[in-house]
Short mmCIF file of C-alpha atoms in Angstrom, two decimals:
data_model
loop_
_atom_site.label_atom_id
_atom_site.label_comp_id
_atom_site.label_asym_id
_atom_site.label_seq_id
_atom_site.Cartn_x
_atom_site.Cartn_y
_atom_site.Cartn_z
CA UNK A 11 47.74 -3.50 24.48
CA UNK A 12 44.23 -2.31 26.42
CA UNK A 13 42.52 -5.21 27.65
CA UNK A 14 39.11 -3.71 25.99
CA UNK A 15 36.88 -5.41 23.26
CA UNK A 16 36.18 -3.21 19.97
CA UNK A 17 32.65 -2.89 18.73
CA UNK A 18 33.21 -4.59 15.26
CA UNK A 19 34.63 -7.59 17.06
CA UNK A 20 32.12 -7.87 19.78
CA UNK A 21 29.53 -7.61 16.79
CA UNK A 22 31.57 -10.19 14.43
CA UNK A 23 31.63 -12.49 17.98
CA UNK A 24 28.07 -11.92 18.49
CA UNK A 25 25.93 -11.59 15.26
CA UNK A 26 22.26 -11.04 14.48
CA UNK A 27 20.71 -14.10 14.28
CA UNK A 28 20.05 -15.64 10.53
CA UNK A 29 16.75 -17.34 10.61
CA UNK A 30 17.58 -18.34 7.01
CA UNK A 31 19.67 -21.08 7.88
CA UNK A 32 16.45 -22.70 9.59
CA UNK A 33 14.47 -24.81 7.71
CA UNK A 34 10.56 -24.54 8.28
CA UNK A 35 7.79 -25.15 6.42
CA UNK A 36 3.68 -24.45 7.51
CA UNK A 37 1.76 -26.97 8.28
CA UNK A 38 -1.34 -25.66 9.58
CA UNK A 39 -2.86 -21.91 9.54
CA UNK A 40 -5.53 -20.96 11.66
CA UNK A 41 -7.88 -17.99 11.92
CA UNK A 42 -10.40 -17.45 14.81
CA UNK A 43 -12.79 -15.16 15.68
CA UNK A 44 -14.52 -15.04 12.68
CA UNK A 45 -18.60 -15.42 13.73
CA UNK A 46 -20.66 -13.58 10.21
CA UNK A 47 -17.82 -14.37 8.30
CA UNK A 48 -17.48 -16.55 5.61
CA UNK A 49 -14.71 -19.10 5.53
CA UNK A 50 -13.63 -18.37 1.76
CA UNK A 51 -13.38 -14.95 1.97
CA UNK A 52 -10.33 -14.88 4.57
CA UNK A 53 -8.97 -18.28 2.99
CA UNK A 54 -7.34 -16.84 0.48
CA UNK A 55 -5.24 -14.71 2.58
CA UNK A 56 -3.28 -17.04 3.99
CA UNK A 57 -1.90 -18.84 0.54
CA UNK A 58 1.76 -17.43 0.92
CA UNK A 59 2.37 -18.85 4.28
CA UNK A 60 2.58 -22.48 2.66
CA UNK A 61 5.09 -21.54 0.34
CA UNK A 62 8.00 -20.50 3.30
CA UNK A 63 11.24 -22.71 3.35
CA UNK A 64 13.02 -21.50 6.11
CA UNK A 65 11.85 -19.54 9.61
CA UNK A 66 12.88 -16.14 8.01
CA UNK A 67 10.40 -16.23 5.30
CA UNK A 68 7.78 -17.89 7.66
CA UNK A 69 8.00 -14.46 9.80
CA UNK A 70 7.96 -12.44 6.77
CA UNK A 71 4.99 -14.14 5.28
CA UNK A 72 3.15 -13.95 8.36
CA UNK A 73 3.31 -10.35 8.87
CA UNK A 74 2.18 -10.08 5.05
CA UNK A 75 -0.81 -11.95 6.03
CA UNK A 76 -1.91 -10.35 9.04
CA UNK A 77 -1.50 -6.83 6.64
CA UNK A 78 -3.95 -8.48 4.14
CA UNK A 79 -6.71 -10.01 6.59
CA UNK A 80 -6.95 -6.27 8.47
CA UNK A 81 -7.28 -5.16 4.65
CA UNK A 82 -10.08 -6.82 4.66
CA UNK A 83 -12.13 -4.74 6.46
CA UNK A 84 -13.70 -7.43 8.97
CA UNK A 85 -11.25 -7.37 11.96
CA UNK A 86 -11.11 -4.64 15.04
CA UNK A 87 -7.94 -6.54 16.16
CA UNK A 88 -5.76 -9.22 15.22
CA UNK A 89 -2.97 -11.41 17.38
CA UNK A 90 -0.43 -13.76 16.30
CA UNK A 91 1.07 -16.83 16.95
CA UNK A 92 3.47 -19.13 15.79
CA UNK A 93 4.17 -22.63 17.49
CA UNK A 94 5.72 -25.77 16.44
CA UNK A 95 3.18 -28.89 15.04
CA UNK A 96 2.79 -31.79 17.02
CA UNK A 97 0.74 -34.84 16.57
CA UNK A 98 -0.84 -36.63 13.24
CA UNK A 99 0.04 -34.73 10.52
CA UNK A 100 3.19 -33.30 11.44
CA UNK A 101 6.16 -32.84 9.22
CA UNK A 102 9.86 -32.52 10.58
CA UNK A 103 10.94 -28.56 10.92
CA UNK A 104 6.91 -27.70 10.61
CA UNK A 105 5.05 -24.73 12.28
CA UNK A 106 1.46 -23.43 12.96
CA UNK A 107 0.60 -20.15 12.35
CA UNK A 108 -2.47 -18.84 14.43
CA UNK A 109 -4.22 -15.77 13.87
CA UNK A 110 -6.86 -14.67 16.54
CA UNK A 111 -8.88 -11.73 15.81
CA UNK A 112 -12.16 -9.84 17.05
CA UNK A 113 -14.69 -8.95 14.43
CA UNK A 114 -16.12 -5.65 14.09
CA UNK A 115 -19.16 -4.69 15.70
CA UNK A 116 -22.34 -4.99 13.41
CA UNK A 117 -22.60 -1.11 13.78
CA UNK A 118 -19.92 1.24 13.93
CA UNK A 119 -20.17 5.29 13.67
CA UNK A 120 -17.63 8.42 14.09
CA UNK A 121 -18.15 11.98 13.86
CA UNK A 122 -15.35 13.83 12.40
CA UNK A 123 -14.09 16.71 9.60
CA UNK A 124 -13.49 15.97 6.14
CA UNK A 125 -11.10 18.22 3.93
CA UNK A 126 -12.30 19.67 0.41
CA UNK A 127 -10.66 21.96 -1.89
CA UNK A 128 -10.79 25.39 0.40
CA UNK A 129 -13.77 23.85 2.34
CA UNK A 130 -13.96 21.45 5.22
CA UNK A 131 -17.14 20.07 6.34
CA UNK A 132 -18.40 18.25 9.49
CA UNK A 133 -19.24 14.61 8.79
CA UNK A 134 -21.47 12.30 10.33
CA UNK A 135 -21.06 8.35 9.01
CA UNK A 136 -22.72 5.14 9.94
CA UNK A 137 -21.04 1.56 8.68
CA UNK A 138 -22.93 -1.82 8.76
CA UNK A 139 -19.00 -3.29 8.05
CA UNK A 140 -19.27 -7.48 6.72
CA UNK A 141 -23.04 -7.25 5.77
CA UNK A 142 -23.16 -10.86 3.97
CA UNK A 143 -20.33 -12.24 5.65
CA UNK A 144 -17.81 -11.57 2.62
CA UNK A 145 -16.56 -7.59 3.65
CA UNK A 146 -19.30 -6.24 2.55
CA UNK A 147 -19.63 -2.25 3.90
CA UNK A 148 -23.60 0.03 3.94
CA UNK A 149 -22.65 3.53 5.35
CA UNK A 150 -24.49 6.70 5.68
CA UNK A 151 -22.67 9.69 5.15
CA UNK A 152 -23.91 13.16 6.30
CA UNK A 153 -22.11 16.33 6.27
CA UNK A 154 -22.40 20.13 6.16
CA UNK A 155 -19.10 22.18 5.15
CA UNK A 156 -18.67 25.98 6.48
CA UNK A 157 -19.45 27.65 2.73
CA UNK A 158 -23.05 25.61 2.91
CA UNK A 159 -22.42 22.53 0.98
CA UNK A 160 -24.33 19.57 1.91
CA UNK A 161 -23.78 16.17 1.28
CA UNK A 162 -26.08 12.69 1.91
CA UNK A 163 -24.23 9.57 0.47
CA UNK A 164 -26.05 6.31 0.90
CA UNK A 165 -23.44 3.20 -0.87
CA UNK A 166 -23.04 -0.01 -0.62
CA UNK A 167 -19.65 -1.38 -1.25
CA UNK A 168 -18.92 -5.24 -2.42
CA UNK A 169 -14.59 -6.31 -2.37
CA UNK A 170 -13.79 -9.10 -4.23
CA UNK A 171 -10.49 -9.38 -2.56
CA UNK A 172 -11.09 -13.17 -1.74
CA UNK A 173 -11.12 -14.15 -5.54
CA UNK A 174 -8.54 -14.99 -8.09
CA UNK A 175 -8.36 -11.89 -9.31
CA UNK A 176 -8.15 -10.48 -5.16
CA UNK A 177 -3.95 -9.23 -6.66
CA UNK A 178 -5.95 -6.66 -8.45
CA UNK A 179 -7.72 -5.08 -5.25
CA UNK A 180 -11.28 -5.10 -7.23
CA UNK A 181 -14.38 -3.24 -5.67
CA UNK A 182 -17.14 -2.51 -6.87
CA UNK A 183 -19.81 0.19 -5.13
CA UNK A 184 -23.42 1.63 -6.16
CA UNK A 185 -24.24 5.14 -4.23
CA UNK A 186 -27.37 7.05 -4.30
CA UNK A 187 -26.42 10.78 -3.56
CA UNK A 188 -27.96 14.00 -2.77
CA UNK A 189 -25.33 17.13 -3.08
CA UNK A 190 -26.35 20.62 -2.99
CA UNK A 191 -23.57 23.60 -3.17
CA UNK A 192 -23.83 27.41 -3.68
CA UNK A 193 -21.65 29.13 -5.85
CA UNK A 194 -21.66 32.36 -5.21
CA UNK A 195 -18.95 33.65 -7.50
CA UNK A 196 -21.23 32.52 -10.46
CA UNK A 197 -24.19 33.27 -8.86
CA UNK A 198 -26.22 30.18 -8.57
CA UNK A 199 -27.16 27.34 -6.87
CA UNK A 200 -26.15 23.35 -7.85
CA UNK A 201 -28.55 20.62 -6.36
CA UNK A 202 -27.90 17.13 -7.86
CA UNK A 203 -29.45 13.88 -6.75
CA UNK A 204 -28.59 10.45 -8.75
CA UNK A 205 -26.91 7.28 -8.47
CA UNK A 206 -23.06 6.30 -9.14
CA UNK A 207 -21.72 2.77 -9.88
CA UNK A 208 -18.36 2.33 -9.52
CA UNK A 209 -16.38 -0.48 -9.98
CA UNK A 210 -12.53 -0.23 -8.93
CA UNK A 211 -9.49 -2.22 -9.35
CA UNK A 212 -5.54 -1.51 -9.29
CA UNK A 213 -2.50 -2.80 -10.81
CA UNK A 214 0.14 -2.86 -8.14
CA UNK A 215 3.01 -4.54 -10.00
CA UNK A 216 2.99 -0.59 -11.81
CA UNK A 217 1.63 1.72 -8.81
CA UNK A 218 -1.68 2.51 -10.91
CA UNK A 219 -5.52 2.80 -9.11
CA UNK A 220 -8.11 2.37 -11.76
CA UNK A 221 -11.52 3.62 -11.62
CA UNK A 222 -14.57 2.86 -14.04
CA UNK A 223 -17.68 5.23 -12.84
CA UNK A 224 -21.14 5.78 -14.25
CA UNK A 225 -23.27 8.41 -12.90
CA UNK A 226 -26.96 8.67 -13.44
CA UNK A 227 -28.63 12.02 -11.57
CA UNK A 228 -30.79 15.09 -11.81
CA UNK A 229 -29.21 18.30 -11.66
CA UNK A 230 -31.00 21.23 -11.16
CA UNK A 231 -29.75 25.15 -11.22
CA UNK A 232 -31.53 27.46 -9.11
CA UNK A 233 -30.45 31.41 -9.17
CA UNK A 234 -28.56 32.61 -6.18
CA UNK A 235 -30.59 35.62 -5.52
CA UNK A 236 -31.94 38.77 -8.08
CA UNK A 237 -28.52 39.77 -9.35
CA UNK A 238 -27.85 36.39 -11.29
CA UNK A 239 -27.70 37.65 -14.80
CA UNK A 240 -29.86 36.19 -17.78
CA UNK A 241 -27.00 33.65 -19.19
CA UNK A 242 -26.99 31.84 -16.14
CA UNK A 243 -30.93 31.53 -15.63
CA UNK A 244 -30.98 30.33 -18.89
CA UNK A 245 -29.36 26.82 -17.98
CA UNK A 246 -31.85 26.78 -14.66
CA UNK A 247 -33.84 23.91 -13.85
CA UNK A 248 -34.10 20.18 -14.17
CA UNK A 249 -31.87 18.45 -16.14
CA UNK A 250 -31.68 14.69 -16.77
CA UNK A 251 -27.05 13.57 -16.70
CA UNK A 252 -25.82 10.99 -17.86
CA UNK A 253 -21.85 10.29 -17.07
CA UNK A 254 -19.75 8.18 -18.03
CA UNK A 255 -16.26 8.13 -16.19
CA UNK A 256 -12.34 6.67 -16.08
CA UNK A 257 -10.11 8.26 -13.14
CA UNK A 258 -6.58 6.52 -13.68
CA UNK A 259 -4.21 7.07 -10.98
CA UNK A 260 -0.35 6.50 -10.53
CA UNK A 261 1.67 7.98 -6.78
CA UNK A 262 5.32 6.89 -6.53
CA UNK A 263 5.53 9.74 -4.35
CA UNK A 264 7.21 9.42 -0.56
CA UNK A 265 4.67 10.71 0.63
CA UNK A 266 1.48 12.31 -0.21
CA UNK A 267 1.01 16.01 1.70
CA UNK A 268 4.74 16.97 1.45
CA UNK A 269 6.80 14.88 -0.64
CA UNK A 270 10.31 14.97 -1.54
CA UNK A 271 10.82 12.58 -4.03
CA UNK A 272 9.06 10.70 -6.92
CA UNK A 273 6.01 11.29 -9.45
CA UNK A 274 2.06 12.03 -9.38
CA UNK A 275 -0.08 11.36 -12.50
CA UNK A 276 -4.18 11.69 -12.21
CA UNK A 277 -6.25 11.90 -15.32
CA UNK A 278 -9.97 11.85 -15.29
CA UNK A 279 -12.60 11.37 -18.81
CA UNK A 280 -15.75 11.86 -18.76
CA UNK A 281 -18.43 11.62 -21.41
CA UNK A 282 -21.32 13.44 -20.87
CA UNK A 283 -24.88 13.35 -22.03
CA UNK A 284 -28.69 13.74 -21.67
CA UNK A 285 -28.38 9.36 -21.62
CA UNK A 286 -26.13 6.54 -22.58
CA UNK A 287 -26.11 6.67 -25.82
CA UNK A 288 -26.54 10.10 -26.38
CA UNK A 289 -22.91 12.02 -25.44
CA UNK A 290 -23.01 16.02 -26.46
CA UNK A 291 -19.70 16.69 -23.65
CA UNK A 292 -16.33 15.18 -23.47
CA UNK A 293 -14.69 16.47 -20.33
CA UNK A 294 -10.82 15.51 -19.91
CA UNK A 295 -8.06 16.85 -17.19
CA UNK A 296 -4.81 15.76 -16.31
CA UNK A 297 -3.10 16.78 -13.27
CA UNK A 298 0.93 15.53 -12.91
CA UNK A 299 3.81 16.47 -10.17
CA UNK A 300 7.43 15.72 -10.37
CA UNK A 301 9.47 15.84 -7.10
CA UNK A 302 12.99 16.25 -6.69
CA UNK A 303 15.18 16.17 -3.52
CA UNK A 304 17.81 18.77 -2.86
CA UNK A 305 20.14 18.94 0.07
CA UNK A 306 19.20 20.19 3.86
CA UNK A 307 15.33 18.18 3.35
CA UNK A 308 14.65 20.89 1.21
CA UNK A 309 12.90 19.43 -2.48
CA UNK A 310 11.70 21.01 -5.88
CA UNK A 311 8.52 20.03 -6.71
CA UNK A 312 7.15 20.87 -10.30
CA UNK A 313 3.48 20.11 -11.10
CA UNK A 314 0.88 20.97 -13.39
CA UNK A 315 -2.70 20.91 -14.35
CA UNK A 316 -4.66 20.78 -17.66
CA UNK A 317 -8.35 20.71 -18.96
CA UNK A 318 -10.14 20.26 -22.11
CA UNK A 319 -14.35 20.46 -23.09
CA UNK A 320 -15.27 19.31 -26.38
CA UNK A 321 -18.39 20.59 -27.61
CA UNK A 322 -20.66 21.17 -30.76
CA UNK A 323 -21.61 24.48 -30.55
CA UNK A 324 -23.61 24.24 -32.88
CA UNK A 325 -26.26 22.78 -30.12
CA UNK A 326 -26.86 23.91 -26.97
CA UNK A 327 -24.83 26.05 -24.71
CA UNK A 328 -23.05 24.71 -22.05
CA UNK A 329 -24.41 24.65 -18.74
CA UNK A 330 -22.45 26.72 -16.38
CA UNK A 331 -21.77 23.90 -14.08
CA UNK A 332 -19.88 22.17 -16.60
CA UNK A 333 -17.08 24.41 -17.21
CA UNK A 334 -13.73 24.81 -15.56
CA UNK A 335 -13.16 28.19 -12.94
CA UNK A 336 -9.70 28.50 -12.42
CA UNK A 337 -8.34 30.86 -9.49
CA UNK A 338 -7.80 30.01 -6.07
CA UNK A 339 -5.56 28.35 -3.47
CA UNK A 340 -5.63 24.88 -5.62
CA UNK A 341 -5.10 25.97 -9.00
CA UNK A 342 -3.70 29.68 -9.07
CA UNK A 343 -2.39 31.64 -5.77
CA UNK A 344 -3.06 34.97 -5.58
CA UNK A 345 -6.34 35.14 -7.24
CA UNK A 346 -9.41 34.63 -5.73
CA UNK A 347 -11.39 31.56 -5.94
CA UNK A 348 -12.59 31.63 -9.90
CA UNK A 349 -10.85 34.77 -9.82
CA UNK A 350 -8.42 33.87 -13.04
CA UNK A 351 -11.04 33.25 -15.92
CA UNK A 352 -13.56 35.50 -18.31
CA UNK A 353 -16.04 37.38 -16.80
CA UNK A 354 -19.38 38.03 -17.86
CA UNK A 355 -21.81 41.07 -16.16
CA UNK A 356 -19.54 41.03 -13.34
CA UNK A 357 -19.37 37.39 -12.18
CA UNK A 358 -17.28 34.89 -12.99
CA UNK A 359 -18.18 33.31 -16.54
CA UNK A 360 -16.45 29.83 -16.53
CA UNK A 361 -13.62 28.71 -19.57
CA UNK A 362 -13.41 25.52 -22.02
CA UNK A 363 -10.34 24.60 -21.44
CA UNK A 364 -7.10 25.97 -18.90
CA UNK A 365 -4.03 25.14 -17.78
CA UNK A 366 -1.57 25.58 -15.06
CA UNK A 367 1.66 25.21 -13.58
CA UNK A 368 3.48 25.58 -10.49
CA UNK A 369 7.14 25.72 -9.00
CA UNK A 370 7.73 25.15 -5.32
CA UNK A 371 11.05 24.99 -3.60
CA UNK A 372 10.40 23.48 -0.47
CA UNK A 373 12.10 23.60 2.85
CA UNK A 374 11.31 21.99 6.35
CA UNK A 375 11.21 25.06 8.70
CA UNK A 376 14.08 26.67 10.10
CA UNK A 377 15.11 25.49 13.53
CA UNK A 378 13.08 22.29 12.63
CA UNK A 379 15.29 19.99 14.76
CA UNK A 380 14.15 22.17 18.19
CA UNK A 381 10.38 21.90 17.98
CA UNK A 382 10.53 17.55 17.72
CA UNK A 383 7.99 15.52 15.57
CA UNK A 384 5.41 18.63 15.73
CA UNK A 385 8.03 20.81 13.15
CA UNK A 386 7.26 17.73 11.07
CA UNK A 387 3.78 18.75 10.58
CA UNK A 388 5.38 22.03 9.10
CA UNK A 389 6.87 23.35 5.42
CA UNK A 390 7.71 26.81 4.57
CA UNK A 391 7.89 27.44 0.08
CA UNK A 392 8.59 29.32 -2.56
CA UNK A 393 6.39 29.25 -5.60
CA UNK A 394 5.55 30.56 -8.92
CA UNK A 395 2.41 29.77 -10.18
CA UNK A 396 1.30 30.69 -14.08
CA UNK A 397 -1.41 29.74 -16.38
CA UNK A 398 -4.26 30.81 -18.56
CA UNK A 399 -7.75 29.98 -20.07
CA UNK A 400 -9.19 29.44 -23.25
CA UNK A 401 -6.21 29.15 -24.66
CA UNK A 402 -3.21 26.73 -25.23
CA UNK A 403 -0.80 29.67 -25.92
CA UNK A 404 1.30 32.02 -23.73
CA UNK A 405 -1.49 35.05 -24.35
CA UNK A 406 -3.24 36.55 -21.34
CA UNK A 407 -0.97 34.99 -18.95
CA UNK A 408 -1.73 34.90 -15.64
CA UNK A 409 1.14 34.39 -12.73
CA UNK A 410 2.01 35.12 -9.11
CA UNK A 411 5.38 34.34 -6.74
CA UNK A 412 5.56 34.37 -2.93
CA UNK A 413 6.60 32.75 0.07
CA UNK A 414 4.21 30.47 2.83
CA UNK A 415 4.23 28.47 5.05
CA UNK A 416 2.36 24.86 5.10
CA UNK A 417 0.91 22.49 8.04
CA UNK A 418 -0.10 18.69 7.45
CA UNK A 419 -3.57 17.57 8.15
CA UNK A 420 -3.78 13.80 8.64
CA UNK A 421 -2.21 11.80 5.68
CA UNK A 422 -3.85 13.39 3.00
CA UNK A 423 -4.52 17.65 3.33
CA UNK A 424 -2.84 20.34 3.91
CA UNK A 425 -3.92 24.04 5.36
CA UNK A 426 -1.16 26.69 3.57
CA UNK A 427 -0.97 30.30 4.49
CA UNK A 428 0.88 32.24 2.11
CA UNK A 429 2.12 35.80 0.98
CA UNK A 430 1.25 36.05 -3.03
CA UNK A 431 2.07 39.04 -5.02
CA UNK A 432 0.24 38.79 -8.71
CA UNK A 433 2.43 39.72 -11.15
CA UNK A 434 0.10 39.49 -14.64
CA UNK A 435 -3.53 39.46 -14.74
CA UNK A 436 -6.07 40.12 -17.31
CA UNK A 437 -8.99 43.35 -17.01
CA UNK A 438 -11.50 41.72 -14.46
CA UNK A 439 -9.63 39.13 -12.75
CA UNK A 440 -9.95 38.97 -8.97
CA UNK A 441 -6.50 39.22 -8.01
CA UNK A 442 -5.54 38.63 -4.17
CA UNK A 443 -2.41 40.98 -3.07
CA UNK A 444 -0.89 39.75 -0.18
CA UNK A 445 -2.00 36.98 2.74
CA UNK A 446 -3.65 33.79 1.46
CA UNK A 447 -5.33 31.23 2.99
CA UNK A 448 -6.23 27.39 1.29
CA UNK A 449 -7.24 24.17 2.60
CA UNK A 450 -6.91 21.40 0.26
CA UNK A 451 -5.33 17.57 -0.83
CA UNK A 452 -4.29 18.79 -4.48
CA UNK A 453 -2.55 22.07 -5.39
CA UNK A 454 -0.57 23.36 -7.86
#
């Protein structure tokens, strides 16, 4: 027979090498570079390593660590290495584990854009990063979107990732804010200044991002100009909020712009009042997405959105602000932006509750394999979009189908251009018949 070697027996003479059968144990761990920051705080980090029993795990433990001292938020760079022990104190089979790093500088900046729903804004930030010494972050945040929104952020941030409870990712921030947006298909003008405190934590064992919020601020309502009706001026002026938030998050999703497989469940409660103890508005949506892989890349994604206002009418009106505006890229294609809920002396009058659903067959685009990684970036769909206002029933549906064509902006956003062709709308609405553009992180 042929004199030549087959590739299963070259690999059965030759294997991978099992570090398993290695016994190893840490002896020593050390971390350098640290100059503002506290000893405890990275400490904590490294309580795995001691816990290998062979040269495989020491590897994998090490890499785990590295992961969780960049999470930290202190380091610009970190290098590893690992070395045998020698001297006093030295056990047989035992390593040392070095991690040398380079802190971040006590000022760092960037200039970038930041993705809204349909609106992207130029940002300006500053970061004092490790104020105290324990990961403490102070940034600035300025930015100025292209429909006029502006944005000043001022929040401190304190992680209590070095603790006992550091498993649970806990954070807890306090930000003083000033936001002012126009909203012209309502016809006025929101300017709200206040302070949030937020305190953060997750439960990783299940996938779910917790998020406790309350939000004290001034929000005033100015008219846009002469043609804002008399319902609208009505709620203008000064107004003293008091919010009271929980944002509960799960993603077992693939992937978060265009995934293929697995589920999405955000629901966010807020109670809402002049103060504390005083709540007059209980404001609840739920957003969910179920993805299924096909065959060819190509996935069906299913995903809907729903939102409730309770309210005694029998007081005050709400303010406009407070109600939901369905219509647009994000919540219903082929309408325009609050396009798909009552109107009210010919601008857009805002609902109490609304809900929405969407169907999306999605497909990498064709000829994908000849344009490299940049077709990545790419998705062409099919969708069918329906939903309705003011209602929990099938009456005055509203519902559009077409075809578009989707490109990924950074892990998060997405830009999609579509074709939508309304199919039922009620007297009023502001339908969109044909090419549609939206910029977003959350559609249906």
């Amino acid at each position: 027979m042929g004199g030549g070697t087959s590739r299963a027996e070259a690999e059965k003479r030759s294997p991978d090498p099992d570090f398993t059968r290695f016994k190893a144990r840490v002896d020593r761990v050390y971390i350098s570079g640290l100059q503002r920051t506290h000893d405890d705080y990275v400490q904590r980090a490294a309580r795995h390593l001691f816990k290998a029993q062979n040269f495989q795990e020491v590897i994998m433990e090490t890499a785990n660590v590295k992961e969780e001292l960049l999470r930290l938020g202190i380091f610009k760079n970190l290098n590893i290495s690992i070395d045998t022990t020698k001297g006093e104190g030295s056990t047989k089979n035992g390593y040392m584990v070095s991690f040398v790093g380079e802190e971040l500088s006590r000022i760092t900046g960037n200039v970038g854009v930041e993705v809204g729903q349909n609106d992207g804004a130029a940002t300006t930030e500053l970061v004092t990063p490790n104020l105290f010494g324990r990961g403490e972050r102070l940034s600035l945040n300025l930015s100025r979107s292209y429909v006029r929104n502006s944005v000043v952020n001022m929040k401190f941030t304190k992680p209590f990732l070095h603790t006992i409870v550091g498993d649970y990712e806990p954070e807890a921030s306090i930000t003083l804010f000033r936001h002012a947006s126009p909203h012209p298909w309502s016809k006025y003008r929101l300017e709200d200044n206040g302070m949030l405190l937020d305190f953060s934590f997750a439960v990783p064992s299940l996938g779910f991002v917790n998020s406790l919020q309350y939000e004290l601020g001034m929000k005033e309502l100015f008219a846009l100009d002469k043609q804002t009706p008399f319902f609208v001026r009505e709620h203008c002026g000064p107004r003293l909020v008091s919010t009271l938030r929980y944002i509960g998050q799960y993603d077992g999703r693939d992937d978060s712009v265009f995934p293929s497989a697995g589920v999405y469940v955000k629901g966010t409660t807020e109670l809402i009042g002049s103060r504390l103890a005083q709540v007059g508005i209980v404001r609840q949506e739920m957003h969910a997405e179920l993805n299924v892989p096909l065959f060819l890349g190509a996935s069906l994604q299913l995903c809907g959105r729903i939102g409730a206002i309770l309210h005694d009418k029998r007081k005050e009106s709400l303010p406009i602000h407070q109600l939901y505006f369905p219509g647009g890229p994000q919540t219903l294609r082929g309408f325009e932006l609050s396009g798909a809920c009552p109107r009210r002396e010919g601008i857009a009058a805002g609902c109490q509750s609304y809900w929405a659903t969407g169907l999306h067959l999605w497909t990498p685009l064709p000829f994908n394999q000849y344009f490299g990684g940049f077709g990545n970036l790419f998705r062409t769909h099919a969708f069918y979009n329906i939903g309705t206002c003011d209602s929990f029933t099938t009456d005055k549906l509203r519902s559009t189908a077409g075809i578009g064509i989707a490109f990924r902006m950074g892990q998060k956003a997405r830009i999609e251009f579509n074709y939508c062709q309304p199919l039922s709308y009620e007297a009023g609405d502001r339908t969109v018949k044909g090419f549609q553009f939206g910029i977003g992180y959350e559609f249906i």
